[in-house]
PDB file of C-alpha atoms in Angstrom:
ATOM      1  CA  MET A  15      40.460 -49.238  -7.231  1.00  0.00           C
ATOM      2  CA  LYS A  16      37.695 -50.938  -5.288  1.00  0.00           C
ATOM      3  CA  ARG A  17      40.046 -51.669  -2.435  1.00  0.00           C
ATOM      4  CA  LEU A  18      41.109 -48.040  -2.236  1.00  0.00           C
ATOM      5  CA  LEU A  19      37.475 -46.912  -2.000  1.00  0.00           C
ATOM      6  CA  MET A  20      36.746 -49.523   0.643  1.00  0.00           C
ATOM      7  CA  LEU A  21      39.750 -48.368   2.695  1.00  0.00           C
ATOM      8  CA  ALA A  22      38.640 -44.694   2.455  1.00  0.00           C
ATOM      9  CA  ALA A  23      35.097 -45.599   3.556  1.00  0.00           C
ATOM     10  CA  ALA A  24      36.424 -47.642   6.506  1.00  0.00           C
ATOM     11  CA  CYS A  25      38.616 -44.706   7.639  1.00  0.00           C
ATOM     12  CA  ALA A  26      35.697 -42.296   7.393  1.00  0.00           C
ATOM     13  CA  LEU A  27      33.448 -44.588   9.436  1.00  0.00           C
ATOM     14  CA  ALA A  28      36.174 -45.104  12.043  1.00  0.00           C
ATOM     15  CA  GLY A  29      36.033 -41.366  12.804  1.00  0.00           C
ATOM     16  CA  CYS A  30      32.346 -41.680  13.716  1.00  0.00           C
ATOM     17  CA  SER A  31      32.196 -43.132  17.177  1.00  0.00           C
ATOM     18  CA  SER A  32      29.374 -43.252  19.661  1.00  0.00           C
ATOM     19  CA  ASP A  33      31.513 -41.738  22.427  1.00  0.00           C
ATOM     20  CA  GLN A  34      29.618 -38.623  23.453  1.00  0.00           C
ATOM     21  CA  SER A  35      31.133 -38.213  26.889  1.00  0.00           C
ATOM     22  CA  GLU A  36      32.908 -34.969  25.938  1.00  0.00           C
ATOM     23  CA  LEU A  37      29.661 -33.510  24.595  1.00  0.00           C
ATOM     24  CA  ARG A  38      27.734 -34.550  27.704  1.00  0.00           C
ATOM     25  CA  ALA A  39      30.375 -33.007  29.993  1.00  0.00           C
ATOM     26  CA  TRP A  40      30.170 -29.684  28.113  1.00  0.00           C
ATOM     27  CA  MET A  41      26.347 -29.682  28.325  1.00  0.00           C
ATOM     28  CA  GLN A  42      26.462 -30.268  32.111  1.00  0.00           C
ATOM     29  CA  GLU A  43      28.957 -27.430  32.525  1.00  0.00           C
ATOM     30  CA  VAL A  44      26.753 -25.014  30.539  1.00  0.00           C
ATOM     31  CA  ARG A  45      23.670 -26.010  32.555  1.00  0.00           C
ATOM     32  CA  ALA A  46      25.518 -25.474  35.834  1.00  0.00           C
ATOM     33  CA  ASN A  47      26.855 -22.019  34.862  1.00  0.00           C
ATOM     34  CA  THR A  48      23.669 -20.651  33.243  1.00  0.00           C
ATOM     35  CA  ARG A  49      21.340 -18.832  35.602  1.00  0.00           C
ATOM     36  CA  PRO A  50      17.610 -18.698  34.828  1.00  0.00           C
ATOM     37  CA  ILE A  51      16.001 -15.343  34.035  1.00  0.00           C
ATOM     38  CA  GLN A  52      13.771 -14.313  36.896  1.00  0.00           C
ATOM     39  CA  GLU A  53      11.956 -11.280  35.480  1.00  0.00           C
ATOM     40  CA  ARG A  54       8.421 -10.782  36.714  1.00  0.00           C
ATOM     41  CA  ILE A  55       5.798 -10.329  34.046  1.00  0.00           C
ATOM     42  CA  GLU A  56       3.116  -7.733  34.766  1.00  0.00           C
ATOM     43  CA  GLU A  57      -0.374  -8.977  35.350  1.00  0.00           C
ATOM     44  CA  PRO A  58      -2.618  -8.200  32.353  1.00  0.00           C
ATOM     45  CA  LYS A  59      -4.962  -5.229  32.656  1.00  0.00           C
ATOM     46  CA  ARG A  60      -8.564  -6.022  33.416  1.00  0.00           C
ATOM     47  CA  PHE A  61     -11.046  -5.370  30.597  1.00  0.00           C
ATOM     48  CA  ALA A  62     -14.057  -3.350  31.687  1.00  0.00           C
ATOM     49  CA  PRO A  63     -16.874  -3.799  29.151  1.00  0.00           C
ATOM     50  CA  PHE A  64     -18.977  -0.750  28.250  1.00  0.00           C
ATOM     51  CA  ARG A  65     -22.591  -0.973  29.313  1.00  0.00           C
ATOM     52  CA  TYR A  66     -25.189   1.056  27.416  1.00  0.00           C
ATOM     53  CA  GLU A  67     -27.292   2.213  30.353  1.00  0.00           C
ATOM     54  CA  ASP A  68     -29.035   5.300  28.971  1.00  0.00           C
ATOM     55  CA  GLU A  69     -32.515   3.871  28.523  1.00  0.00           C
ATOM     56  CA  ALA A  70     -33.941   7.246  27.458  1.00  0.00           C
ATOM     57  CA  GLN A  71     -31.765   7.387  24.353  1.00  0.00           C
ATOM     58  CA  VAL A  72     -32.388   5.459  21.140  1.00  0.00           C
ATOM     59  CA  ASP A  73     -30.523   2.164  20.966  1.00  0.00           C
ATOM     60  CA  PRO A  74     -28.099   2.566  18.037  1.00  0.00           C
ATOM     61  CA  PHE A  75     -28.421  -1.118  17.171  1.00  0.00           C
ATOM     62  CA  SER A  76     -32.185  -1.475  17.352  1.00  0.00           C
ATOM     63  CA  PRO A  77     -33.681  -3.399  14.417  1.00  0.00           C
ATOM     64  CA  GLN A  78     -36.451  -0.797  14.087  1.00  0.00           C
ATOM     65  CA  LYS A  79     -33.956   2.027  13.562  1.00  0.00           C
ATOM     66  CA  LEU A  80     -31.955   0.038  11.013  1.00  0.00           C
ATOM     67  CA  ALA A  81     -35.092  -1.042   9.139  1.00  0.00           C
ATOM     68  CA  GLY A  82     -36.259   2.572   8.998  1.00  0.00           C
ATOM     69  CA  MET A  83     -32.969   3.651   7.447  1.00  0.00           C
ATOM     70  CA  ILE A  84     -33.151   0.949   4.776  1.00  0.00           C
ATOM     71  CA  GLU A  85     -36.804   1.562   3.874  1.00  0.00           C
ATOM     72  CA  SER A  86     -36.624   5.352   3.574  1.00  0.00           C
ATOM     73  CA  PRO A  87     -36.030   6.201  -0.102  1.00  0.00           C
ATOM     74  CA  GLN A  88     -34.506   9.608   0.644  1.00  0.00           C
ATOM     75  CA  ARG A  89     -32.400   9.946   3.766  1.00  0.00           C
ATOM     76  CA  PRO A  90     -32.188  13.347   5.406  1.00  0.00           C
ATOM     77  CA  GLY A  91     -29.109  15.144   4.109  1.00  0.00           C
ATOM     78  CA  ALA A  92     -28.927  13.177   0.877  1.00  0.00           C
ATOM     79  CA  SER A  93     -27.852  15.548  -1.875  1.00  0.00           C
ATOM     80  CA  GLY A  94     -29.809  14.024  -4.737  1.00  0.00           C
ATOM     81  CA  LEU A  95     -26.700  14.081  -6.953  1.00  0.00           C
ATOM     82  CA  LYS A  96     -26.009  11.137  -9.177  1.00  0.00           C
ATOM     83  CA  PRO A  97     -23.958  10.579 -12.317  1.00  0.00           C
ATOM     84  CA  ASP A  98     -25.585  10.227 -15.713  1.00  0.00           C
ATOM     85  CA  LEU A  99     -25.004   6.529 -16.387  1.00  0.00           C
ATOM     86  CA  ASN A 100     -26.735   6.650 -19.790  1.00  0.00           C
ATOM     87  CA  ARG A 101     -24.258   9.174 -21.210  1.00  0.00           C
ATOM     88  CA  ARG A 102     -21.691   7.939 -23.715  1.00  0.00           C
ATOM     89  CA  ARG A 103     -18.289   7.535 -22.062  1.00  0.00           C
ATOM     90  CA  GLU A 104     -15.308   9.533 -23.323  1.00  0.00           C
ATOM     91  CA  ALA A 105     -11.814   8.127 -23.916  1.00  0.00           C
ATOM     92  CA  LEU A 106     -10.178   9.705 -20.855  1.00  0.00           C
ATOM     93  CA  GLU A 107     -12.778   8.165 -18.523  1.00  0.00           C
ATOM     94  CA  ALA A 108     -11.147   4.762 -18.956  1.00  0.00           C
ATOM     95  CA  PHE A 109      -8.091   5.862 -16.939  1.00  0.00           C
ATOM     96  CA  PRO A 110      -7.667   6.696 -13.243  1.00  0.00           C
ATOM     97  CA  LEU A 111      -7.066  10.404 -12.698  1.00  0.00           C
ATOM     98  CA  ASP A 112      -3.640   9.821 -11.149  1.00  0.00           C
ATOM     99  CA  THR A 113      -2.377   8.295 -14.422  1.00  0.00           C
ATOM    100  CA  ILE A 114      -3.448  11.321 -16.507  1.00  0.00           C
ATOM    101  CA  ARG A 115      -0.831  14.083 -16.882  1.00  0.00           C
ATOM    102  CA  MET A 116      -1.304  17.580 -18.256  1.00  0.00           C
ATOM    103  CA  VAL A 117       1.493  18.136 -20.761  1.00  0.00           C
ATOM    104  CA  GLY A 118       0.335  21.251 -22.608  1.00  0.00           C
ATOM    105  CA  HIS A 119      -2.213  23.979 -23.273  1.00  0.00           C
ATOM    106  CA  LEU A 120      -3.721  25.277 -26.521  1.00  0.00           C
ATOM    107  CA  ASP A 121      -5.676  28.512 -26.983  1.00  0.00           C
ATOM    108  CA  ASN A 122      -7.288  29.155 -30.373  1.00  0.00           C
ATOM    109  CA  GLY A 123      -8.865  32.457 -29.359  1.00  0.00           C
ATOM    110  CA  ARG A 124     -12.335  31.040 -28.763  1.00  0.00           C
ATOM    111  CA  ARG A 125     -11.603  28.095 -26.528  1.00  0.00           C
ATOM    112  CA  ASN A 126      -8.876  26.714 -24.250  1.00  0.00           C
ATOM    113  CA  HIS A 127      -7.779  23.135 -24.735  1.00  0.00           C
ATOM    114  CA  ALA A 128      -5.639  21.011 -22.455  1.00  0.00           C
ATOM    115  CA  LEU A 129      -3.258  18.366 -23.749  1.00  0.00           C
ATOM    116  CA  LEU A 130      -3.605  15.361 -21.452  1.00  0.00           C
ATOM    117  CA  GLN A 131      -1.278  12.377 -21.715  1.00  0.00           C
ATOM    118  CA  VAL A 132      -1.928   8.785 -20.684  1.00  0.00           C
ATOM    119  CA  ASP A 133       0.936   6.374 -21.283  1.00  0.00           C
ATOM    120  CA  LYS A 134       2.319   7.620 -24.615  1.00  0.00           C
ATOM    121  CA  THR A 135      -0.965   8.908 -26.078  1.00  0.00           C
ATOM    122  CA  VAL A 136      -1.882  12.611 -25.925  1.00  0.00           C
ATOM    123  CA  TYR A 137      -5.561  13.648 -25.863  1.00  0.00           C
ATOM    124  CA  GLN A 138      -7.061  17.087 -26.444  1.00  0.00           C
ATOM    125  CA  ALA A 139      -9.711  18.060 -23.893  1.00  0.00           C
ATOM    126  CA  SER A 140     -11.791  21.167 -23.291  1.00  0.00           C
ATOM    127  CA  VAL A 141     -14.227  22.457 -20.673  1.00  0.00           C
ATOM    128  CA  GLY A 142     -17.202  20.095 -20.446  1.00  0.00           C
ATOM    129  CA  ASN A 143     -15.230  16.959 -21.352  1.00  0.00           C
ATOM    130  CA  TYR A 144     -14.898  14.128 -18.855  1.00  0.00           C
ATOM    131  CA  ALA A 145     -11.701  12.555 -17.482  1.00  0.00           C
ATOM    132  CA  GLY A 146     -10.931   9.965 -14.814  1.00  0.00           C
ATOM    133  CA  GLN A 147     -12.969   7.080 -13.486  1.00  0.00           C
ATOM    134  CA  ASN A 148     -14.991   9.131 -10.963  1.00  0.00           C
ATOM    135  CA  PHE A 149     -17.199  10.960 -13.484  1.00  0.00           C
ATOM    136  CA  GLY A 150     -14.782  13.920 -13.492  1.00  0.00           C
ATOM    137  CA  LYS A 151     -16.057  16.836 -15.595  1.00  0.00           C
ATOM    138  CA  ILE A 152     -13.539  19.474 -16.661  1.00  0.00           C
ATOM    139  CA  THR A 153     -14.747  22.825 -15.299  1.00  0.00           C
ATOM    140  CA  ARG A 154     -11.797  25.145 -16.009  1.00  0.00           C
ATOM    141  CA  ILE A 155      -8.610  25.094 -18.074  1.00  0.00           C
ATOM    142  CA  SER A 156      -5.753  27.533 -17.574  1.00  0.00           C
ATOM    143  CA  GLU A 157      -2.209  27.589 -18.941  1.00  0.00           C
ATOM    144  CA  ASN A 158      -0.849  25.460 -16.115  1.00  0.00           C
ATOM    145  CA  GLU A 159      -3.771  23.460 -14.679  1.00  0.00           C
ATOM    146  CA  VAL A 160      -7.050  21.690 -15.369  1.00  0.00           C
ATOM    147  CA  GLN A 161      -9.782  21.730 -12.728  1.00  0.00           C
ATOM    148  CA  LEU A 162     -12.309  18.917 -12.560  1.00  0.00           C
ATOM    149  CA  GLN A 163     -15.411  18.251 -10.536  1.00  0.00           C
ATOM    150  CA  GLU A 164     -15.781  14.554  -9.716  1.00  0.00           C
ATOM    151  CA  LEU A 165     -18.787  12.670  -8.353  1.00  0.00           C
ATOM    152  CA  VAL A 166     -17.837  10.096  -5.716  1.00  0.00           C
ATOM    153  CA  GLN A 167     -19.844   8.115  -3.198  1.00  0.00           C
ATOM    154  CA  ASP A 168     -19.348   8.806   0.489  1.00  0.00           C
ATOM    155  CA  ALA A 169     -19.546   6.208   3.268  1.00  0.00           C
ATOM    156  CA  ALA A 170     -23.354   6.441   3.373  1.00  0.00           C
ATOM    157  CA  GLY A 171     -23.631   5.798  -0.372  1.00  0.00           C
ATOM    158  CA  ASP A 172     -24.589   9.393  -1.264  1.00  0.00           C
ATOM    159  CA  TRP A 173     -22.973  11.044  -4.283  1.00  0.00           C
ATOM    160  CA  VAL A 174     -20.902  14.105  -3.409  1.00  0.00           C
ATOM    161  CA  ARG A 175     -18.847  16.538  -5.495  1.00  0.00           C
ATOM    162  CA  ARG A 176     -15.076  16.581  -5.138  1.00  0.00           C
ATOM    163  CA  GLU A 177     -12.726  19.120  -6.722  1.00  0.00           C
ATOM    164  CA  SER A 178      -9.563  17.769  -8.373  1.00  0.00           C
ATOM    165  CA  THR A 179      -6.723  19.434 -10.243  1.00  0.00           C
ATOM    166  CA  LEU A 180      -4.272  18.281 -12.896  1.00  0.00           C
ATOM    167  CA  ARG A 181      -1.191  20.508 -12.986  1.00  0.00           C
ATOM    168  CA  LEU A 182       1.130  21.022 -15.940  1.00  0.00           C
ATOM    169  CA  GLN A 183       4.043  18.540 -15.863  1.00  0.00           C
ATOM    170  CA  GLU A 184       7.029  20.490 -17.115  1.00  0.00           C
ATOM    171  CA  GLY A 185      10.327  18.914 -18.044  1.00  0.00           C
ATOM    172  CA  SER A 186       9.325  15.323 -17.272  1.00  0.00           C
ATOM    173  CA  SER A 187       9.347  12.676 -19.940  1.00  0.00           C
ATOM    174  CA  GLN A 188       8.298   9.047 -20.029  1.00  0.00           C
TER     175      GLN A 188
END
């Protein structure tokens, strides 16, 4: 058995020779027949830096202007709105508004109620309740939608009102 394995290994090694003349001839032929690509590349465009030359105007990056903005307690145009952070949070405020679905409407004669579903749990909400993570207060409930008024911060850090709507989800199930 050992002899048979030795013979097979010797035959396999005999096939591996260091004669690479055929490979070298093929490489020379490919080099001779391949033409180089001579495409001209466009020169890059020159960058012209912007120079702030209007000396009469206020420099937008002046430290005095930035310090004045930071120190002023009330910026011009600030609305004065802010959420009541001391208020007790309601259950629907733990969920983002896009995960809350309106699945029904109840009317008991005195008050409208919306049935709002998150995951597999259904909550009953009425006007004045809060929903969503942006301090969304329910302002109106109809048979097919719930309107909310959210308080969100804009780019300057001011609180602004934003209207949002949850529409009735008919025929969809989870």
